[in-house]
Coordinates of C-alpha atoms in Angstrom, one line a residue:
M1 CA 20.2 -39.1 63.2
S2 CA 20.1 -40.4 66.8
L3 CA 21.8 -43.7 67.6
R4 CA 19.4 -46.7 67.8
I5 CA 20.3 -48.5 70.9
A6 CA 19.0 -52.0 71.9
V7 CA 19.4 -52.8 75.6
I8 CA 19.3 -56.5 76.4
G9 CA 18.0 -57.0 79.9
G10 CA 15.3 -55.0 81.6
G11 CA 16.6 -55.4 85.1
L12 CA 18.0 -52.7 87.3
G13 CA 21.1 -51.9 85.3
G14 CA 19.4 -52.2 81.9
A15 CA 16.5 -50.1 83.0
T16 CA 18.7 -47.4 84.5
A17 CA 20.9 -47.3 81.4
S18 CA 17.8 -47.0 79.1
V19 CA 16.3 -44.1 81.1
A20 CA 19.7 -42.3 81.1
L21 CA 20.2 -42.8 77.3
Q22 CA 16.6 -41.9 76.4
R23 CA 16.9 -38.6 78.4
A24 CA 20.2 -37.9 76.6
G25 CA 18.3 -38.1 73.3
F26 CA 19.1 -41.6 72.0
D27 CA 16.5 -43.9 70.5
V28 CA 16.5 -46.8 73.0
H29 CA 14.5 -50.0 73.2
V30 CA 14.7 -52.5 76.0
Y31 CA 14.3 -56.3 75.5
E32 CA 13.6 -58.4 78.5
Q33 CA 13.2 -62.2 78.5
A34 CA 10.8 -62.3 81.5
S35 CA 7.0 -62.1 80.8
D36 CA 6.3 -59.6 83.6
I37 CA 7.6 -58.0 86.7
Q38 CA 6.6 -59.7 89.9
R39 CA 7.2 -58.6 93.4
V40 CA 9.5 -61.4 94.2
G41 CA 13.2 -61.3 95.1
A42 CA 15.0 -59.3 97.7
G43 CA 15.8 -56.0 99.2
I44 CA 18.6 -53.7 97.9
Q45 CA 20.7 -51.0 99.4
L46 CA 21.1 -47.8 97.5
Q47 CA 24.2 -46.2 98.9
A48 CA 25.1 -42.5 98.4
N49 CA 27.0 -43.0 95.1
T50 CA 24.1 -45.0 93.7
M51 CA 21.5 -42.4 94.8
R52 CA 23.4 -39.7 93.0
V53 CA 22.9 -41.4 89.7
L54 CA 19.2 -41.8 90.3
A55 CA 18.9 -38.2 91.6
A56 CA 20.4 -37.0 88.3
L57 CA 17.6 -38.8 86.5
G58 CA 15.0 -37.1 88.7
L59 CA 14.1 -40.4 90.3
D60 CA 15.3 -39.9 93.9
T61 CA 11.9 -38.8 95.2
P62 CA 9.8 -41.7 93.9
I63 CA 12.5 -44.1 95.0
R64 CA 12.5 -42.7 98.6
D65 CA 8.7 -42.9 98.6
A66 CA 9.0 -46.6 97.5
G67 CA 11.7 -47.4 100.0
V68 CA 13.1 -46.5 103.4
P69 CA 15.7 -43.8 104.0
I70 CA 18.3 -45.2 106.3
S71 CA 19.9 -42.8 108.8
R72 CA 21.5 -45.5 111.0
W73 CA 23.7 -48.5 110.1
Q74 CA 25.4 -50.6 112.7
S75 CA 27.9 -53.4 112.4
R76 CA 27.7 -55.6 115.5
V77 CA 29.5 -58.6 117.0
W78 CA 27.6 -61.8 116.3
D79 CA 26.9 -62.9 119.8
T80 CA 27.4 -60.0 122.2
G81 CA 25.8 -57.4 120.0
K82 CA 28.6 -54.9 120.7
I83 CA 28.7 -52.2 118.1
I84 CA 31.8 -52.5 115.9
F85 CA 31.2 -49.6 113.6
E86 CA 28.5 -47.0 113.0
P87 CA 29.3 -44.8 110.0
E88 CA 28.0 -41.3 110.0
G89 CA 26.3 -39.2 107.4
L90 CA 23.9 -41.7 105.9
S91 CA 21.4 -39.1 104.7
D92 CA 21.6 -40.4 101.1
W93 CA 21.2 -44.1 101.9
V94 CA 18.0 -45.9 100.9
V95 CA 16.8 -49.5 101.2
V96 CA 14.0 -50.7 98.9
H97 CA 12.5 -53.9 97.5
R98 CA 14.1 -54.7 94.1
A99 CA 10.8 -55.0 92.4
D100 CA 9.6 -51.6 93.8
L101 CA 12.8 -50.0 92.5
L102 CA 12.5 -51.6 89.1
N103 CA 8.9 -50.4 88.8
V104 CA 10.0 -46.8 89.4
L105 CA 12.7 -47.2 86.7
L106 CA 10.3 -48.8 84.2
R107 CA 7.7 -46.1 84.6
A108 CA 10.4 -43.6 83.7
L109 CA 10.9 -45.2 80.2
K110 CA 9.2 -43.8 77.2
P111 CA 6.0 -45.6 76.4
G112 CA 6.3 -48.5 74.0
T113 CA 10.1 -48.9 74.4
F114 CA 10.0 -51.9 76.9
H115 CA 9.5 -55.3 75.3
S116 CA 8.9 -58.4 77.4
R117 CA 9.2 -62.0 76.4
K118 CA 12.2 -61.3 74.3
R119 CA 14.9 -63.9 74.9
L120 CA 17.9 -63.1 72.8
E121 CA 19.2 -66.0 70.6
G122 CA 21.7 -64.3 68.3
L123 CA 23.4 -61.2 67.2
D124 CA 24.5 -60.5 63.6
Q125 CA 27.0 -57.7 63.5
K126 CA 27.3 -55.8 60.2
S127 CA 29.6 -53.0 59.2
D128 CA 27.3 -50.3 60.6
S129 CA 24.5 -52.0 62.6
V130 CA 23.4 -55.1 64.5
S131 CA 20.5 -57.5 63.9
L132 CA 19.0 -59.2 66.9
K133 CA 17.2 -62.5 66.8
F134 CA 14.8 -63.5 69.6
A135 CA 13.4 -66.9 70.6
D136 CA 9.9 -65.9 69.6
G137 CA 10.9 -65.6 66.0
T138 CA 11.0 -61.8 65.9
S139 CA 14.0 -59.6 65.2
A140 CA 15.2 -56.1 65.6
D141 CA 17.9 -53.8 64.2
A142 CA 20.1 -51.3 66.1
D143 CA 23.2 -49.3 65.7
I144 CA 24.6 -50.6 69.0
V145 CA 23.7 -53.3 71.6
I146 CA 24.2 -53.0 75.3
G147 CA 24.3 -56.3 77.2
A148 CA 22.8 -55.6 80.6
D149 CA 21.6 -59.2 81.1
G150 CA 23.4 -60.1 84.3
I151 CA 25.9 -62.7 85.3
N152 CA 24.5 -65.3 82.9
S153 CA 24.6 -62.7 80.0
R154 CA 23.6 -64.1 76.6
V155 CA 25.3 -61.1 75.0
R156 CA 28.5 -61.9 76.8
E157 CA 28.3 -65.5 75.7
I158 CA 27.9 -64.5 72.1
L159 CA 30.8 -62.1 72.2
L160 CA 33.3 -64.2 74.2
G161 CA 32.0 -67.8 74.1
P162 CA 30.3 -69.9 76.7
E163 CA 31.8 -70.0 80.2
S164 CA 29.8 -71.2 83.3
P165 CA 29.9 -69.0 86.4
Q166 CA 31.9 -70.5 89.3
Y167 CA 30.3 -71.3 92.7
S168 CA 32.0 -69.2 95.3
G169 CA 31.7 -71.6 98.2
Y170 CA 29.1 -69.3 99.9
I171 CA 25.3 -69.2 100.1
A172 CA 22.8 -66.6 101.2
Y173 CA 19.7 -67.2 103.1
L174 CA 17.0 -64.6 102.7
S175 CA 13.4 -63.8 103.8
I176 CA 10.9 -60.9 103.7
F177 CA 8.0 -60.9 106.1
S178 CA 5.8 -58.8 108.3
S179 CA 7.7 -57.3 111.2
S180 CA 4.6 -57.9 113.4
L181 CA 5.9 -61.5 113.7
V182 CA 8.9 -60.3 115.8
R183 CA 7.4 -57.4 117.8
G184 CA 8.1 -58.0 121.4
H185 CA 11.4 -59.6 120.8
H186 CA 13.5 -56.4 121.1
V187 CA 14.5 -56.5 117.4
A188 CA 15.6 -53.1 115.9
L189 CA 13.1 -52.6 113.1
D190 CA 14.0 -49.1 112.0
Q191 CA 17.7 -49.4 111.1
S192 CA 20.1 -51.5 109.1
T193 CA 22.1 -54.0 111.2
K194 CA 24.8 -56.4 110.1
W195 CA 26.0 -59.0 112.5
W196 CA 29.5 -60.3 112.0
S197 CA 31.0 -63.6 113.2
D198 CA 34.6 -63.8 114.3
K199 CA 37.2 -66.4 115.2
R200 CA 35.2 -67.4 118.3
H201 CA 32.4 -68.8 116.2
W202 CA 32.2 -72.5 115.7
D203 CA 33.5 -72.1 112.1
P204 CA 36.4 -69.7 112.7
E205 CA 37.9 -70.1 109.2
H206 CA 34.9 -68.6 107.5
T207 CA 33.3 -65.3 108.3
R208 CA 29.5 -65.3 108.2
Y209 CA 27.1 -62.4 108.5
F210 CA 23.4 -61.7 109.1
L211 CA 22.1 -58.4 107.7
T212 CA 18.6 -57.0 108.3
Y213 CA 16.7 -53.9 107.5
P214 CA 13.1 -52.6 107.0
L215 CA 11.5 -52.5 103.6
S216 CA 8.6 -50.2 104.4
Q217 CA 8.6 -46.8 106.0
D218 CA 6.3 -47.9 108.8
S219 CA 8.7 -50.8 109.4
D220 CA 5.9 -53.2 108.7
E221 CA 8.0 -55.3 106.3
I222 CA 11.4 -56.6 107.3
Y223 CA 14.1 -58.3 105.3
F224 CA 17.1 -60.4 106.2
V225 CA 19.9 -61.7 104.0
T226 CA 23.0 -63.7 105.1
G227 CA 26.3 -64.9 103.9
A228 CA 27.6 -68.3 105.0
P229 CA 30.0 -71.0 103.8
Q230 CA 28.8 -74.1 102.1
A231 CA 31.4 -76.3 100.5
D232 CA 29.3 -77.7 97.6
W233 CA 26.3 -76.6 95.6
N234 CA 24.6 -78.9 93.1
G235 CA 21.3 -77.2 92.6
G236 CA 22.0 -75.0 89.6
T237 CA 21.8 -71.3 89.7
H238 CA 18.3 -71.0 91.2
P239 CA 17.3 -70.7 94.9
V240 CA 15.7 -73.4 97.0
N241 CA 13.4 -73.3 99.9
V242 CA 14.9 -74.4 103.3
A243 CA 13.6 -75.1 106.8
N244 CA 14.1 -72.6 109.6
D245 CA 16.0 -75.2 111.5
E246 CA 18.8 -75.3 108.9
V247 CA 19.3 -71.5 109.2
R248 CA 19.2 -71.6 113.0
A249 CA 21.9 -74.3 113.0
C250 CA 24.0 -72.2 110.7
Y251 CA 23.7 -69.3 113.1
A252 CA 23.9 -71.2 116.3
G253 CA 25.1 -69.0 119.2
F254 CA 24.2 -65.7 117.4
H255 CA 22.5 -62.9 119.3
P256 CA 18.9 -63.5 120.3
E257 CA 17.8 -60.8 117.9
V258 CA 19.2 -62.8 115.0
L259 CA 17.6 -66.0 116.2
A260 CA 14.2 -64.3 116.7
L261 CA 14.2 -63.2 113.1
I262 CA 15.1 -66.7 111.9
D263 CA 12.4 -68.3 114.0
A264 CA 9.8 -65.7 112.9
A265 CA 10.4 -66.1 109.1
P266 CA 7.4 -67.9 107.5
A267 CA 9.6 -68.8 104.5
I268 CA 13.3 -68.8 103.8
T269 CA 15.1 -69.4 100.6
K270 CA 18.8 -70.3 100.0
W271 CA 20.7 -68.7 97.1
P272 CA 24.1 -69.8 95.7
V273 CA 26.6 -67.0 95.3
F274 CA 28.4 -67.3 91.9
V275 CA 31.4 -65.4 90.6
R276 CA 33.2 -65.0 87.2
K277 CA 36.7 -64.3 86.3
P278 CA 37.5 -60.7 85.2
L279 CA 36.7 -60.2 81.5
P280 CA 39.5 -59.4 79.0
V281 CA 37.2 -57.1 77.0
W282 CA 34.0 -55.3 77.7
S283 CA 32.9 -54.7 74.0
D284 CA 33.2 -56.0 70.5
G285 CA 32.2 -54.2 67.4
H286 CA 28.8 -52.6 68.0
A287 CA 28.1 -54.5 71.3
V288 CA 29.1 -53.5 74.8
L289 CA 28.6 -55.0 78.3
L290 CA 27.3 -53.3 81.5
G291 CA 27.0 -54.3 85.1
D292 CA 27.2 -57.9 86.2
A293 CA 27.5 -58.9 82.5
C294 CA 31.1 -57.6 82.5
H295 CA 32.1 -57.2 86.2
P296 CA 29.8 -59.4 88.4
M297 CA 30.0 -58.5 92.1
S298 CA 29.8 -60.7 95.2
P299 CA 27.0 -59.3 97.4
Y300 CA 29.2 -58.4 100.4
M301 CA 29.5 -54.7 99.7
G302 CA 26.0 -54.0 98.5
Q303 CA 27.4 -52.3 95.4
G304 CA 26.4 -54.6 92.6
A305 CA 23.5 -52.5 91.4
G306 CA 25.5 -49.4 92.3
M307 CA 28.2 -50.3 89.9
A308 CA 25.7 -51.0 87.1
F309 CA 24.1 -47.6 87.7
E310 CA 27.4 -45.9 87.6
D311 CA 28.2 -47.8 84.4
A312 CA 24.9 -46.5 82.9
A313 CA 25.9 -42.9 83.7
I314 CA 29.4 -43.1 82.4
L315 CA 28.5 -45.0 79.2
T316 CA 25.8 -42.4 78.5
R317 CA 28.3 -39.6 78.9
C318 CA 30.8 -41.4 76.6
L319 CA 28.2 -41.9 73.9
Q320 CA 27.1 -38.3 74.2
A321 CA 30.8 -37.2 73.7
H322 CA 31.3 -39.5 70.7
P323 CA 28.0 -40.4 69.1
T324 CA 29.5 -41.0 65.7
D325 CA 32.2 -43.3 67.0
P326 CA 30.7 -45.9 69.3
S327 CA 33.8 -48.1 69.4
F328 CA 35.9 -45.2 70.8
A329 CA 33.0 -44.4 73.2
F330 CA 33.1 -48.1 74.4
E331 CA 36.8 -48.0 75.0
M332 CA 36.5 -44.7 76.8
Y333 CA 33.8 -46.1 79.0
R334 CA 35.9 -49.2 79.9
K335 CA 39.0 -47.0 80.6
N336 CA 37.0 -44.9 83.0
R337 CA 35.3 -47.8 84.8
I338 CA 37.8 -50.6 85.0
D339 CA 39.9 -49.4 88.0
R340 CA 36.9 -48.5 90.1
T341 CA 34.9 -51.7 89.4
S342 CA 38.0 -53.9 89.9
L343 CA 38.6 -52.2 93.3
I344 CA 34.9 -52.6 94.3
Q345 CA 35.1 -56.3 93.2
K346 CA 38.1 -56.9 95.4
V347 CA 36.8 -55.2 98.5
S348 CA 33.5 -56.9 98.1
S349 CA 35.2 -60.3 97.7
D350 CA 37.4 -59.7 100.7
H351 CA 34.2 -59.0 102.7
T352 CA 35.7 -56.2 104.7
W353 CA 33.2 -53.3 103.9
L354 CA 32.0 -51.8 107.2
A355 CA 33.4 -54.7 109.2
Y356 CA 35.5 -52.3 111.3
P357 CA 36.0 -48.5 111.5
Q358 CA 37.2 -47.3 108.1
E359 CA 37.1 -44.5 105.6
T360 CA 34.1 -44.7 103.3
E361 CA 34.3 -41.6 101.1
W362 CA 36.4 -43.3 98.4
A363 CA 33.3 -45.5 97.7
L364 CA 30.3 -43.4 98.7
G365 CA 31.6 -40.0 97.6
F366 CA 31.9 -40.9 93.9
D367 CA 29.6 -39.1 91.5
A368 CA 29.4 -40.7 88.1
G369 CA 27.5 -37.8 86.6
V370 CA 30.2 -35.2 87.1
C371 CA 33.5 -37.0 87.6
E372 CA 36.2 -36.1 85.1
L373 CA 36.4 -38.5 82.2
R374 CA 39.6 -39.6 80.4
E375 CA 39.6 -40.1 76.7

């Protein structure tokens, strides 16, 4: 009998894991607390290691159709525009709106296996199964549960107890708008560009950046996201709307291309960046964590979703290898993921990825579908 798997969280990591597990022959249902999928949010980078996972699921073509293949990335000095680093070989790098990517993933699920408005309230672990209780009064049974419900994971809280995420001291401004609003300002609309501050900036102790890239193949839609220090944050975990003047002041002295994008944005939101301490365990009994639920990433490497997608591929392979012993499969999964995710967490937190000429194959060359697994 095929394992019955309940995936809590229908976001990018949960949807990818569900598609992979369904195609491996498991009986998978996804439970998402949101009522529907709206085209709100942000852009996302799918670097080469991420695209390999999606290609193995046969989803690379629809994702490329929904997004923009990026053949050029530039890291540039914040004020002069001098190119610091331009990595080569970006044929497998795609940028896409998160909602468009999620729609591709959800369409790949088997009909009737995605359940919205299902906010998890409790898990009752028995000797050979798990009972799930939802806020709407319904319940479900499964052989194993995968917590793919993000940095504020309810599954994680049930397994390990409540612990609030920590504010990192950094915020992110972001905006998505029509590139027609900046045409004529000599802004590069067909590539990904990251502007880095240095010690000459008015806040030399804190690096800040400004990243922009297109979200449509005709370059009609453009996106920017930033990283900047802010000592305190008292607004909870949700974003807030801000005036363009606040963002312009934060990036005073930056290159005219950056300022043109800030001035053109019809609406800008500010997001707090939260982090968590490394988790002592990734699983307990019949439940296991995936993605930001067990190793939340700061956004500075663009690998948060990538690590969740790799988790999905590795966890699927471990369960295929040991379908009658999920606990062993969970430990095998953690053993094969902990070193890589910890390294990616550190490099992302250090905010050094592509900041200067460097070797990238260690990150981008990884293939979760064929790498050797340790038992």
